[in-house]
Each structure stands twice: as structure tokens, then as C-alpha cells.
CSV table of C-alpha atoms and ligand atoms in Angstrom, one decimal:
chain,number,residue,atom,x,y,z
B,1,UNK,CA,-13.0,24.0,13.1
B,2,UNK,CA,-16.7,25.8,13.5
B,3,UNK,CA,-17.1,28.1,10.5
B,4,UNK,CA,-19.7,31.0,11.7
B,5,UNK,CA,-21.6,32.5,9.6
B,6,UNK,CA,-21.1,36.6,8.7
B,7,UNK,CA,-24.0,37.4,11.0
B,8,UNK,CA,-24.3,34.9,13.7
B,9,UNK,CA,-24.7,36.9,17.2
B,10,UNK,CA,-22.2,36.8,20.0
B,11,UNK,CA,-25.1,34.4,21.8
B,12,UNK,CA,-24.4,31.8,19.2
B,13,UNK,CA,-21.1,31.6,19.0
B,14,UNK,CA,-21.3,30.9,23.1
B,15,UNK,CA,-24.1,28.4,22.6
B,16,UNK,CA,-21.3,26.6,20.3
B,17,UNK,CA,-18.6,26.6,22.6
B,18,UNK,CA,-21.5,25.6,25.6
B,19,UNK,CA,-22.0,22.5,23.4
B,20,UNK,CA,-18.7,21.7,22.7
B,21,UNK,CA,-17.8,22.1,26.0
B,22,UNK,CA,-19.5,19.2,26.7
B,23,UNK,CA,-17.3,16.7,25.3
B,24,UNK,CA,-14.4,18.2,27.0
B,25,UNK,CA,-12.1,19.3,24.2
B,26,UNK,CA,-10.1,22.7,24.2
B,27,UNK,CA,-11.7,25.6,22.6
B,28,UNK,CA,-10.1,28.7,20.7
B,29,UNK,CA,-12.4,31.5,19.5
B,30,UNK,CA,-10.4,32.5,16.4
B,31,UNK,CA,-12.6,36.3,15.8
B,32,UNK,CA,-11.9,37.1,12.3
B,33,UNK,CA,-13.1,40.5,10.2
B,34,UNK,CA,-16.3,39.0,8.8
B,35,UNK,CA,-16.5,35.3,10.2
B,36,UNK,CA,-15.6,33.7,13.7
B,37,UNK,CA,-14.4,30.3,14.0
B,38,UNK,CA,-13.8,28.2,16.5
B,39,UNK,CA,-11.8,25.6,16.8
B,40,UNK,CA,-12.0,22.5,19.0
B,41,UNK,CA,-9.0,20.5,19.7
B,42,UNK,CA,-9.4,16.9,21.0
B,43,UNK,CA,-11.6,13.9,20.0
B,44,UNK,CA,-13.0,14.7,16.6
B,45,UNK,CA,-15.6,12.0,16.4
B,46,UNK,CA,-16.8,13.4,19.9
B,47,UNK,CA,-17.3,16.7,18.0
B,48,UNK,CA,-19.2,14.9,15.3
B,49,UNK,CA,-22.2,13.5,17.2
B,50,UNK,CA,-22.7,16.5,18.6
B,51,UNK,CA,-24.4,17.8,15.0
B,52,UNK,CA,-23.2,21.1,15.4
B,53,UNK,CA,-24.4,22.0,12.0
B,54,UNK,CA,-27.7,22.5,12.8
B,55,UNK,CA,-27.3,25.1,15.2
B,56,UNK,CA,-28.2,28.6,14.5
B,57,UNK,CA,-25.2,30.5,13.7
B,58,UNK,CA,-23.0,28.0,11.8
B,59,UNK,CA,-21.7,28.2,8.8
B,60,UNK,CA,-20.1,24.6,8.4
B,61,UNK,CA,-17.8,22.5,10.1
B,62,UNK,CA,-14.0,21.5,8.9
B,63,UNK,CA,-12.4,18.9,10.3
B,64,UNK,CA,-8.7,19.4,10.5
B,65,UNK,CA,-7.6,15.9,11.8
B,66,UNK,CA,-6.5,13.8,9.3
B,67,UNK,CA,-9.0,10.5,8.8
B,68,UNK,CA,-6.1,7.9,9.1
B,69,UNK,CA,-4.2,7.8,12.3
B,70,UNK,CA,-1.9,5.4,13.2
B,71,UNK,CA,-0.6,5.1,10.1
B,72,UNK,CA,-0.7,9.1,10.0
B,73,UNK,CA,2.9,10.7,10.2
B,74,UNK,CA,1.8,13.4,12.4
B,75,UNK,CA,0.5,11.7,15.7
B,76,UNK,CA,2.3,9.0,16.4
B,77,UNK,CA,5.3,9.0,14.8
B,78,UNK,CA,8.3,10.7,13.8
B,79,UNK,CA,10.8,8.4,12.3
B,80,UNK,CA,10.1,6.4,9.2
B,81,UNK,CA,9.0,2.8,9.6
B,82,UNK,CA,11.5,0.2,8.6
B,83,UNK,CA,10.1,-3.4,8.0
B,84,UNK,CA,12.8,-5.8,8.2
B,85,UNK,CA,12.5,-9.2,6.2
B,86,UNK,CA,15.2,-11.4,6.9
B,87,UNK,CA,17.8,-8.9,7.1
B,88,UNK,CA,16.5,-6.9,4.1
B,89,UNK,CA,15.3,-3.4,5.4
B,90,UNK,CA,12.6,-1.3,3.5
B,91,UNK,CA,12.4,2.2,4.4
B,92,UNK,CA,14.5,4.3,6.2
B,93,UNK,CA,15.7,5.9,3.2
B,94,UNK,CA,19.1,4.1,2.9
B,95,UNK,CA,17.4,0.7,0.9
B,96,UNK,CA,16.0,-0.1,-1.7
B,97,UNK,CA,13.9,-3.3,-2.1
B,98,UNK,CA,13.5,-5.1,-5.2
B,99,UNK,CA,10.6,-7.6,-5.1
B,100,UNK,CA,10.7,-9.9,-8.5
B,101,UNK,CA,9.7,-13.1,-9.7
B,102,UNK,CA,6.2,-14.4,-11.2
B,103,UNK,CA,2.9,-13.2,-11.1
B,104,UNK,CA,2.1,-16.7,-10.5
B,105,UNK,CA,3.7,-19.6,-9.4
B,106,UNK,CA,2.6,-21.9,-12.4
B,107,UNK,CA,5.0,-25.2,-11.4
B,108,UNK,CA,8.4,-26.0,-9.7
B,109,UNK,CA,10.3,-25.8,-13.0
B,110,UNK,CA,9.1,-22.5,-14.0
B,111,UNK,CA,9.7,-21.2,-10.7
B,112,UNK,CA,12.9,-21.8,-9.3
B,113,UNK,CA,14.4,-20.3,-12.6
B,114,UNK,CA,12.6,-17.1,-12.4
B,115,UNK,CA,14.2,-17.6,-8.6
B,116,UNK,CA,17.7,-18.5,-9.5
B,117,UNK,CA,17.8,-15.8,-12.1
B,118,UNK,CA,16.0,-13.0,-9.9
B,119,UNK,CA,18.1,-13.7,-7.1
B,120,UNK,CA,21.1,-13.7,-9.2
B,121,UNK,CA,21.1,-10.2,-10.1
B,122,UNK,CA,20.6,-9.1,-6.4
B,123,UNK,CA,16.7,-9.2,-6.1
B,124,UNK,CA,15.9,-8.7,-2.1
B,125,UNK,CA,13.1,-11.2,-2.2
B,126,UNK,CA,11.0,-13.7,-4.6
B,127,UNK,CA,7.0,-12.7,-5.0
B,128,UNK,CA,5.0,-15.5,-6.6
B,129,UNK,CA,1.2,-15.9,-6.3
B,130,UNK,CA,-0.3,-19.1,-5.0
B,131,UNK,CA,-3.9,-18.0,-4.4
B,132,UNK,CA,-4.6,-15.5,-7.7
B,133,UNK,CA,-7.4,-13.1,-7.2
B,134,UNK,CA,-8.4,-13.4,-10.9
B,135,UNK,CA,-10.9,-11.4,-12.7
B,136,UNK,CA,-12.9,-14.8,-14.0
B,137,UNK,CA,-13.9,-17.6,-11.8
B,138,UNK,CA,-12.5,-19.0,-15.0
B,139,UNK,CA,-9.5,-18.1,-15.5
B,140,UNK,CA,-6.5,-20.1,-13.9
B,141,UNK,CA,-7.3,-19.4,-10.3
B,142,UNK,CA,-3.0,-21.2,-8.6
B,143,UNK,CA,-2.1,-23.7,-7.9
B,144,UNK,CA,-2.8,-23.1,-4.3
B,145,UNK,CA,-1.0,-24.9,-1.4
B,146,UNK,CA,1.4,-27.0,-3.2
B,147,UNK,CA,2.3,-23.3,-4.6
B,148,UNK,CA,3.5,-22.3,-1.0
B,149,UNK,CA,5.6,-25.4,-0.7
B,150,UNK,CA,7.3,-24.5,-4.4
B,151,UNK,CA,7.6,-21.3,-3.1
B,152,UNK,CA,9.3,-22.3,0.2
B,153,UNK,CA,11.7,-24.5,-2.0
B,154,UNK,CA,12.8,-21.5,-3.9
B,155,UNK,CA,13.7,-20.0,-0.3
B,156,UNK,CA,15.8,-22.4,0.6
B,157,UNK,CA,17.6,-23.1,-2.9
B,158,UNK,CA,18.2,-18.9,-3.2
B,159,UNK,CA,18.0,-17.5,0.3
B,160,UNK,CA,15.1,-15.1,-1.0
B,161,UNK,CA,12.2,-14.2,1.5
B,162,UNK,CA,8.9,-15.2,0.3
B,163,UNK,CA,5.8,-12.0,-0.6
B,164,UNK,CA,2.7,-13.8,-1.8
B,165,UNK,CA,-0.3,-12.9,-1.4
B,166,UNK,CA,-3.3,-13.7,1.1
B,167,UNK,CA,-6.6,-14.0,-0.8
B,168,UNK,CA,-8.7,-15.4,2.1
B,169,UNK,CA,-9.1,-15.5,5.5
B,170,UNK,CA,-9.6,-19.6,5.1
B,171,UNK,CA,-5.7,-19.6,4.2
B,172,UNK,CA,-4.6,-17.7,6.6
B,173,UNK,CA,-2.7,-20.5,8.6
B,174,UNK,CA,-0.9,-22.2,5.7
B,175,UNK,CA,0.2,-18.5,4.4
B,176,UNK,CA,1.7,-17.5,7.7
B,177,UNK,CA,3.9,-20.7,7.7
B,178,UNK,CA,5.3,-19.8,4.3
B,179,UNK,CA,5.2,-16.2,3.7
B,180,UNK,CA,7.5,-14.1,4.4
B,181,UNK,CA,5.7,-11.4,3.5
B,182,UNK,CA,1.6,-11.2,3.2
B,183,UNK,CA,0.9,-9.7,0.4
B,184,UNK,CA,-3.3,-8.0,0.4
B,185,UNK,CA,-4.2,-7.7,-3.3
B,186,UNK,CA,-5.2,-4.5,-5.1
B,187,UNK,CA,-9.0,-6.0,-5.0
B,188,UNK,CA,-8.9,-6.8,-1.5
B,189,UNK,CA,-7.9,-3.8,0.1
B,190,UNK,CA,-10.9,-2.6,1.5
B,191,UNK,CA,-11.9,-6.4,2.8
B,192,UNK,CA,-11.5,-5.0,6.6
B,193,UNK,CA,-12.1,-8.6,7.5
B,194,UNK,CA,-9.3,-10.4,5.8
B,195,UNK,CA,-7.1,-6.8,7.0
B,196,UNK,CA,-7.2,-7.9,10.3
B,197,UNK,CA,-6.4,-11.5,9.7
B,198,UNK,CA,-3.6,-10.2,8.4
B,199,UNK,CA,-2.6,-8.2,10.7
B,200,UNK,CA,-3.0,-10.8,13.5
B,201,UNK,CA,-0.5,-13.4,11.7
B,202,UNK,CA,2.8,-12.0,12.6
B,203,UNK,CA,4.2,-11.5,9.4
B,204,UNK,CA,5.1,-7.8,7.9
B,205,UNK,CA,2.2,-7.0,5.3
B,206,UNK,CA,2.4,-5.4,1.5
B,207,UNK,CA,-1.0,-4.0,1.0
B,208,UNK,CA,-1.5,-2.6,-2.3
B,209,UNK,CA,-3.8,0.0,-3.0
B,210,UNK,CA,-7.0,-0.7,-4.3
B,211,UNK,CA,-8.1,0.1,-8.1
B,212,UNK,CA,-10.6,2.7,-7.2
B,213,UNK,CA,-8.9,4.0,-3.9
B,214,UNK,CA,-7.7,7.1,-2.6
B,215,UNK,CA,-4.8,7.9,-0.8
B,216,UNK,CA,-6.6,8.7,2.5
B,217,UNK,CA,-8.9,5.0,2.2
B,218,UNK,CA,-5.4,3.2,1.4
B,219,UNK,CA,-3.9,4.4,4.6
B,220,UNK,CA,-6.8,3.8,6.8
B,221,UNK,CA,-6.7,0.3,5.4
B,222,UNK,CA,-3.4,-0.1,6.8
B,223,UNK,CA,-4.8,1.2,10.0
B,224,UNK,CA,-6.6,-1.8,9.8
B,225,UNK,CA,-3.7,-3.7,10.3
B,226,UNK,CA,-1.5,-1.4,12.5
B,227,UNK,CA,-4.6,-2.1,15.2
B,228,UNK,CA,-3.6,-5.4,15.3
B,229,UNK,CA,-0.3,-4.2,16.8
B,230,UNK,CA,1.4,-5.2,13.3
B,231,UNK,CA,3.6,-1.9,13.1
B,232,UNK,CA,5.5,-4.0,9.8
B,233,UNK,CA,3.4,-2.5,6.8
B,234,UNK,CA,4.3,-1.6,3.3
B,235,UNK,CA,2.4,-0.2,0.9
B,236,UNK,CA,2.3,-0.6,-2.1
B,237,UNK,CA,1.3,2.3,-5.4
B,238,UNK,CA,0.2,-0.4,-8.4
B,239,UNK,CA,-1.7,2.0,-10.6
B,240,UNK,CA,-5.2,3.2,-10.6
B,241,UNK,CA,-8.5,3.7,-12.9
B,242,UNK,CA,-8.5,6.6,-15.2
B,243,UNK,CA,-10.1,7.5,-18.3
B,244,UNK,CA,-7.2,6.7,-19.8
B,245,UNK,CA,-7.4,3.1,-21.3
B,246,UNK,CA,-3.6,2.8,-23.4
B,247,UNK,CA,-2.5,1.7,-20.3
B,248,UNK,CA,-3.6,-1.2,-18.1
B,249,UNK,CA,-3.8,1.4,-15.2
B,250,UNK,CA,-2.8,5.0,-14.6
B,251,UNK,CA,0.9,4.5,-12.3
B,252,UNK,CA,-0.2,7.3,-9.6
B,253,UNK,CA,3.7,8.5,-9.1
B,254,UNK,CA,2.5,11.5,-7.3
B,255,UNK,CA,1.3,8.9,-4.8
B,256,UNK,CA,4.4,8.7,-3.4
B,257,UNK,CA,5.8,11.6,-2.6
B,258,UNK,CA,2.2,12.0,-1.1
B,259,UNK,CA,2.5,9.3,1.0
B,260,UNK,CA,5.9,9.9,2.2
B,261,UNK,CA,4.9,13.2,3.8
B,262,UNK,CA,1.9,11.9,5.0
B,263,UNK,CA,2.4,8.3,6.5
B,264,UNK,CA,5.7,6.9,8.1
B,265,UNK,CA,5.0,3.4,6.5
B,266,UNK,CA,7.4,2.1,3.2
B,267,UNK,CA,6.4,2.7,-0.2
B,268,UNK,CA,7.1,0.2,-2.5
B,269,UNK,CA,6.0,0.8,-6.7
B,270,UNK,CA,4.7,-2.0,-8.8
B,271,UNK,CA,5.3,-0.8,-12.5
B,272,UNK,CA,4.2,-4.1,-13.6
B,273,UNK,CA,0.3,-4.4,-13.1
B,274,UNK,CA,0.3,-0.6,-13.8
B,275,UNK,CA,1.5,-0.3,-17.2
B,276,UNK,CA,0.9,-3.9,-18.7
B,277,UNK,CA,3.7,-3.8,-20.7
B,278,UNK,CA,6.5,-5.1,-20.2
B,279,UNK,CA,8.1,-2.2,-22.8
B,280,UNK,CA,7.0,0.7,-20.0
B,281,UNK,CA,8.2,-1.4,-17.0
B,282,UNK,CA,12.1,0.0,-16.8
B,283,UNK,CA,11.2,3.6,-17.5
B,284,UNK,CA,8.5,3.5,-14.7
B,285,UNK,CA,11.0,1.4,-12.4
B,286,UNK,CA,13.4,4.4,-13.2
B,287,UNK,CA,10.7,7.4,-12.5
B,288,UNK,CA,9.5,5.1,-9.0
B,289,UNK,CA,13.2,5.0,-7.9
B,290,UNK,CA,13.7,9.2,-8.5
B,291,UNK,CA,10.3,10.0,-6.7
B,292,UNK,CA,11.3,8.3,-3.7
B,293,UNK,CA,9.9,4.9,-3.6
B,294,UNK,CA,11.2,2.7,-1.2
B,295,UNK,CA,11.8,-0.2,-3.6
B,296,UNK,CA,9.8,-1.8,-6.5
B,297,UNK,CA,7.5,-5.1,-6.6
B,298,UNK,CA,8.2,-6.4,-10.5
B,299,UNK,CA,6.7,-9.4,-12.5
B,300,UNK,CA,9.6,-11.7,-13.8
B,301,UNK,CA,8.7,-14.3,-16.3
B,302,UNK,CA,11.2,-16.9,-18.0
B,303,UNK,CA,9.2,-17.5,-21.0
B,304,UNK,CA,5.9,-14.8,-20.5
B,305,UNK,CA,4.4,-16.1,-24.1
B,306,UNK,CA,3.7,-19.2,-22.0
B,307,UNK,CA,2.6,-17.8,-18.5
B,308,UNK,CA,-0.7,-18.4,-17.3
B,309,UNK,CA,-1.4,-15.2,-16.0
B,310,UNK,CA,-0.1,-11.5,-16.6
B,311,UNK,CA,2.5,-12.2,-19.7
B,312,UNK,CA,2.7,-9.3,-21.5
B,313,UNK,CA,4.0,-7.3,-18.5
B,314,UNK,CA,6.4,-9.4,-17.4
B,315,UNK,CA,9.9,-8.9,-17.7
B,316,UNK,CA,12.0,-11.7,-19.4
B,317,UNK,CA,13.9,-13.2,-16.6
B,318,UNK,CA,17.2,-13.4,-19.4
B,319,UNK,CA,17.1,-9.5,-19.1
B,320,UNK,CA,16.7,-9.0,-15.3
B,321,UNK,CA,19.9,-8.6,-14.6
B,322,UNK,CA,20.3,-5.8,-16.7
B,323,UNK,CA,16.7,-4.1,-15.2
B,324,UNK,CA,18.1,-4.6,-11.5
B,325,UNK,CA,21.7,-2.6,-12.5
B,326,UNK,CA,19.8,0.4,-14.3
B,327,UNK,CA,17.2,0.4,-11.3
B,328,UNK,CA,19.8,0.3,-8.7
B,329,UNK,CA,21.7,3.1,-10.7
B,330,UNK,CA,18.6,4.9,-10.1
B,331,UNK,CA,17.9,3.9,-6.8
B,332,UNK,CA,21.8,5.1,-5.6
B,333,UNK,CA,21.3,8.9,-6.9
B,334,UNK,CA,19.0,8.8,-3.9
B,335,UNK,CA,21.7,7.5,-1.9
B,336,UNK,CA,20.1,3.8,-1.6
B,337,UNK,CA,21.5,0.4,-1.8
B,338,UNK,CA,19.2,-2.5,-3.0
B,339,UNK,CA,18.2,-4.2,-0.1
H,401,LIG,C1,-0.3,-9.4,-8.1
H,401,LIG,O1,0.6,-8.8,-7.5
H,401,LIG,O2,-0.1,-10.4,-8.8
H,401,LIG,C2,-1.7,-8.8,-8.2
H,401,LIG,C3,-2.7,-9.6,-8.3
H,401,LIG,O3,-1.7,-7.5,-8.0
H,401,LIG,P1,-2.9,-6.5,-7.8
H,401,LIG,O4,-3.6,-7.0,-6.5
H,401,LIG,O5,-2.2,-5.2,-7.6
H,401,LIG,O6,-3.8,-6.5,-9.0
H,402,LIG,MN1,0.1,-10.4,-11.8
């Protein structure tokens, strides 16, 4: 949309549709009481090289379009996205998922209990990091490959699909084989290189929104991987920076309902790394299920005093099953079934 200023002459408002001509959109002259504007329907980057805020007359120009496109809910699509993992569905509305198990996959032991125990109060699939994108180079960084091989165990002792996360492009090969699910980290979000890796490896994708991030810059990083011709994305609200410091991150619930008007891709909720506390987990669980979430991505520990990484927000694996029942109450006043 061309904004024109109160005065500009009926000769400048021609010489803008002249120019815009030129790039072959459609043009409406909207003639309004004090200001004309004029808006140009078709390619907007077209519109944007032709700098058409420089010439006399104009006031300023709006774009209308929305920034993010394929994963946009306007242009392409209609109906909501479902990713299917092994016969779990996430979105759609009728599911919801329930992602649980350890931040990190510390040793066999430790998790195939946090496995057995998730996946025995109806969790819809195992997460576990094998690659940890942590803060110091040194701090306990995973245990890596042999991780994804503990991980695959787990699979086949519960039946759980596998989310863990894809920290480099160097890994990509080894993830795809195990994952059933790539997770892209909060940190990594806007690393358009490894985005496209990702999206090239066949696998559905959680990609969680960066710490910093806006809404509009999480869903063009999912266009990122829609390009690839991945249409099996999910993403993933896991708390932002504020000034607010009492807890770990600010758990952006508006996000949600945001997204789900605006994007036809999944939304899952991970009230773990948001609140850092265990304590605040269940009521934000709760408050992600009655916004609208499309499941919830949950750190599960058997003994979090011990755990290597992310401890004090993990849930205690004895008390899961209670967790998943109230959650899944919450979930069904929606009208959804855990996944
Ligand atoms: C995680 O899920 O363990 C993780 C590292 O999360 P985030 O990328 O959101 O910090
Ligand atoms: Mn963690």
C-alpha cells in the first residue's frame, strides 16, 4: 500500500502507478478525504526495489503481505498441518502430543527408566539430547553418537518415537537414521544453514523458537525448512527473554493462539526450559493445554539432583504419571486425546 501525502498532485499519484506498473502488479487507487493510497497487489519484493519512497508525492509505503509465506496460513493453506510420527498425529486439533523424557541422555541406565516410566503413563514419544547445545564449551557437552544408539534402544524396548535434537550439520547423517523427530534448538533457530539440512533429511522437524525471536522470524525460519519440500514441521513456544529474571524465561502463552491464526503448522509448549522449575511445570502444562497448544515437550528426570544438565526443571519421573492424567484432563476440555 502507497500512502500519499495530503498534498501530492494528481501527476504524482500517476507517476506512482506509471512505476508500479512496471513490475506488472494490479493497481487500485483507494481516493480518500485527505490522503490517496494506492495499493499494489502482486510480488511485493518487486514493489520494493522500485524505492518508491523517494518519489515526490509519497508519504510512506506499508506492506500488507505477511513476511513468512509458506508457513503463512493465508496463501497456501487452509487446513491445519498434521505431522504424523509413527502413528502419533500432532495437530489437527483432535491430539495432543506429549513429548517427555531427559534433557539429556546421560547413560543407558538412566535412560530407559525415564523411557519405561514416560511411556508408561501414555507419553506419545521419548525426547533425549545426544548433542547438547550448552552454554559453556565446559559444561557436559552428550554423550554424542553412542547417545543415539541408547536412544534407539529405548524405541525398541517402549515403542516411543525418538525427538532429539540436531546441533550440527556434521551430524546430520547419523541423526536422520535415529531420530524420529529432528529437534533445531532454541539457539539454533536462526542457523539458516543447518535449517535446510534439516529440512532435506526426511524426517518431521520441531523447531523451537529462538531466545530473542519474534513470532514473524520463528515462522520464516520454518520456511526455511518448508523450502526443502519438508511440509512435516512443528513448532515449538519454549519461553523468551524479558526483564523479568524470577523465571528462567518468560513462557510467551500468547504465542500460541498467535500462531494458530497465523501459521497452519503444530504448536507444541515446552514449560520445562521456560520456567526452570520443576514446581511451575504442571500449572504451565495446564495453561499450554487451555490456550490451544497442540501438545507439550517436557523434561523427565529419574533422579534430577544427579542429572547432568537442566535438573531443577525436571519433573521426577515417579510423578509423571500423575502430570500426564491432569495434562490430558486438560488437554480433553479441548476435545483432545493424547496422541
Ligand atoms: C532442550 O530441549 O533440551 C533444549 C536445549 O532446549 P532449547 O533449545 O529450547 O534451549
Ligand atoms: Mn534441557
Amino acid at each position: 500500500m502507497i500512502v500519499m501525502t495530503p498534498g501530492a498532485s494528481e501527476a504524482e499519484v500517476e507517476a506512482v502507478k506509471d512505476r508500479l506498473a512496471t513490475t506488472g502488479v494490479h493497481v487500485v487507487v483507494l481516493p480518500g478525504e485527505l490522503t490517496t493510497a494506492i495499493g499494489a497487489i502482486g510480488d511485493p519484493e518487486g514493489v520494493r526495489e522500485l524505492g518508491l519512497e523517494g518519489m515526490r508525492g509519497v508519504d510512506r509505503v506499508v506492506p500488507i503481505s505477511r513476511p513468512y509465506k509458506l508457513a503463512s496460513s493465508e496463501l497456501y493453506h487452509h487446513e491445519p498441518t498434521v505431522v504424523e510420527v509413527a502413528g502419533r498425529r500432532v495437530g489437527g486439533g483432535k491430539t495432543f502430543a506429549l513429548i517427555a523424557g531427559p534433557c539429556t541422555v546421560e547413560s543407558r541406565e538412566q535412560t530407559l527408566e525415564v523411557a519405561r516410566a514416560v511411556a508408561a503413563a501414555g507419553a506419545s514419544m521419548l525426547r533425549g539430547g545426544a548433542f547438547k547445545p550448552r552454554t559453556s564449551p565446559f559444561a557436559f557437552q552428550g554423550l554424542g553418537r553412542p547417545a543415539l544408539e541408547i536412544l534407539a534402544e529405548a524405541r525398541a524396548e517402549t515403542g516411543l518415537p525418538i525427538v532429539t535434537e540436531l546441533l550440527d550439520a556434521n551430524h546430520a547423517d547419523a541423526i536422520a537414521e535415529h531420530a524420529d523427530v529432528v529437534q533445531i534448538g532454541a539457539r539454533n533457530m536462526q542457523n539458516y544453514a543447518l535449517l535446510e539440512v534439516a529440512g532435506k533429511l526426511g524426517r518431521p522437524v520441531l523447531l523451537k523458537r529462538g531466545l530473542s525471536s519474534s513470532l514473524e522470524e520463528l515462522l520464516q525460519a520454518a520456511d526455511y525448512v518448508l523450502k526443502e519440500g519438508n511440509e512435516q514441521v512443528m513448532l515449538c513456544e519454549r519461553g523468551i527473554r524479558t526483564f523479568e529474571t524470577a523465571t528462567r524465561f518468560t513462557l510467551d502463552l500468547g504465542a500460541v493462539p498467535w500462531l494458530k491464526l497465523h501459521t497452519h503448522l503444530p504448536v507444541i509448549v515446552d514449560p520445562s526450559h521456560a520456567a526452570g522449575d520443576r514446581r511451575l511445570v504442571e500449572p504451565l502444562s495446564r495453561a499450554a493445554a487451555a490456550v490451544g497448544a497442540d501438545g507439550i515437550l517436557v523434561e523427565v528426570a529419574e533422579d534430577p539432583e544427579a542429572a547432568l544438565c537442566d535438573g531443577p526443571q525436571a519433573l521426577y519421573a515417579s510423578s509423571f504419571a500423575d502430570y500426564a492424567r491432569d495434562v490430558a484432563a486438560h488437554a480433553s476440555l479441548l476435545g483432545k486425546t493424547l496422541a
